[in-house]
Amino acid sequence: DTDPPEAVKCDGPTSPITVNSADQSAASVTWAQPLFSDTSGIVSMRSDMLPGLYHPGTYRVTNTATDENLNTATCSFSFTVQK
């Protein structure tokens, strides 16, 4: 198998995300784990960022899936946190 995995779903949170109150400096940001498909099966999936607290700014999350033949595919999404 030389075909890479395919990103089936790779949705980030709806932007912009607003910090809830004046005394907080970051917002809690969550998203669903991306979904990849592959004919030989996905062996691993990793993300360069995890859900959590984010300060105002724009962020890009890249997710990489690897199948059992070491073919890889990536999908990315961005989100913005504002004060």
Coordinates of C-alpha atoms in Angstrom, one line a residue:
D1 CA 0.0 0.0 0.0
T2 CA 1.5 3.3 -1.1
D3 CA -1.6 5.4 -0.6
P4 CA -1.5 7.8 2.3
P5 CA -4.3 8.1 4.8
E6 CA -7.1 10.6 4.0
A7 CA -8.4 13.3 6.4
V8 CA -12.1 12.6 6.7
K9 CA -12.8 15.3 9.3
C10 CA -10.5 18.0 10.5
D11 CA -12.6 20.8 12.0
G12 CA -11.2 23.3 14.5
P13 CA -13.2 25.4 17.0
T14 CA -15.4 28.3 15.7
S15 CA -13.4 31.5 15.8
P16 CA -13.0 34.0 17.3
I17 CA -13.1 32.6 20.8
T18 CA -13.4 35.3 23.4
V19 CA -11.7 35.4 26.8
N20 CA -14.8 35.2 29.2
S21 CA -14.0 38.0 31.7
A22 CA -11.7 40.9 32.2
D23 CA -9.8 39.2 35.0
Q24 CA -8.8 36.2 32.8
S25 CA -6.0 36.2 30.4
A26 CA -6.7 33.0 28.5
A27 CA -9.7 31.1 27.1
S28 CA -10.4 27.4 27.3
V29 CA -10.3 26.0 23.8
T30 CA -11.5 22.5 22.8
W31 CA -11.9 20.7 19.5
A32 CA -12.8 17.2 18.3
Q33 CA -9.9 14.9 17.4
P34 CA -9.5 14.8 13.6
L35 CA -10.6 11.6 11.8
F36 CA -8.5 9.9 9.2
S37 CA -9.2 6.9 7.0
D38 CA -6.9 4.4 5.4
T39 CA -7.3 1.1 3.6
S40 CA -4.5 -0.5 5.6
G41 CA -5.4 1.0 9.0
I42 CA -4.2 4.0 10.9
V43 CA -1.3 3.2 13.2
S44 CA -0.8 6.6 14.8
M45 CA -2.2 10.1 14.9
R46 CA -0.5 13.0 16.5
S47 CA -1.2 16.7 16.9
D48 CA 1.3 19.5 17.5
M49 CA -1.1 21.2 19.9
L50 CA -3.7 20.0 22.4
P51 CA -6.9 21.5 23.6
G52 CA -6.4 23.8 26.7
L53 CA -5.9 27.4 27.7
Y54 CA -4.8 29.8 25.0
H55 CA -3.9 33.5 25.3
P56 CA -5.2 36.0 22.7
G57 CA -3.6 35.3 19.3
T58 CA -4.0 33.1 16.2
Y59 CA -3.0 29.5 16.4
R60 CA -2.5 26.8 13.7
V61 CA -2.9 23.1 14.7
T62 CA -1.4 20.4 12.5
N63 CA -2.4 16.8 12.8
T64 CA -0.5 13.9 11.2
A65 CA -1.7 10.4 10.7
T66 CA 0.6 7.4 9.8
D67 CA -0.6 4.1 8.4
E68 CA 1.0 0.7 8.9
N69 CA 3.1 1.2 5.7
L70 CA 4.5 4.5 7.1
N71 CA 2.5 6.6 4.6
T72 CA 1.5 9.9 6.2
A73 CA -1.1 12.6 5.8
T74 CA -1.7 15.9 7.5
C75 CA -4.6 18.2 8.1
S76 CA -4.6 21.6 9.7
F77 CA -6.9 24.2 11.1
S78 CA -6.6 27.6 12.7
F79 CA -8.4 29.4 15.4
T80 CA -8.2 32.9 17.0
V81 CA -8.6 33.9 20.6
Q82 CA -9.5 37.5 21.4
K83 CA -9.8 39.5 24.6

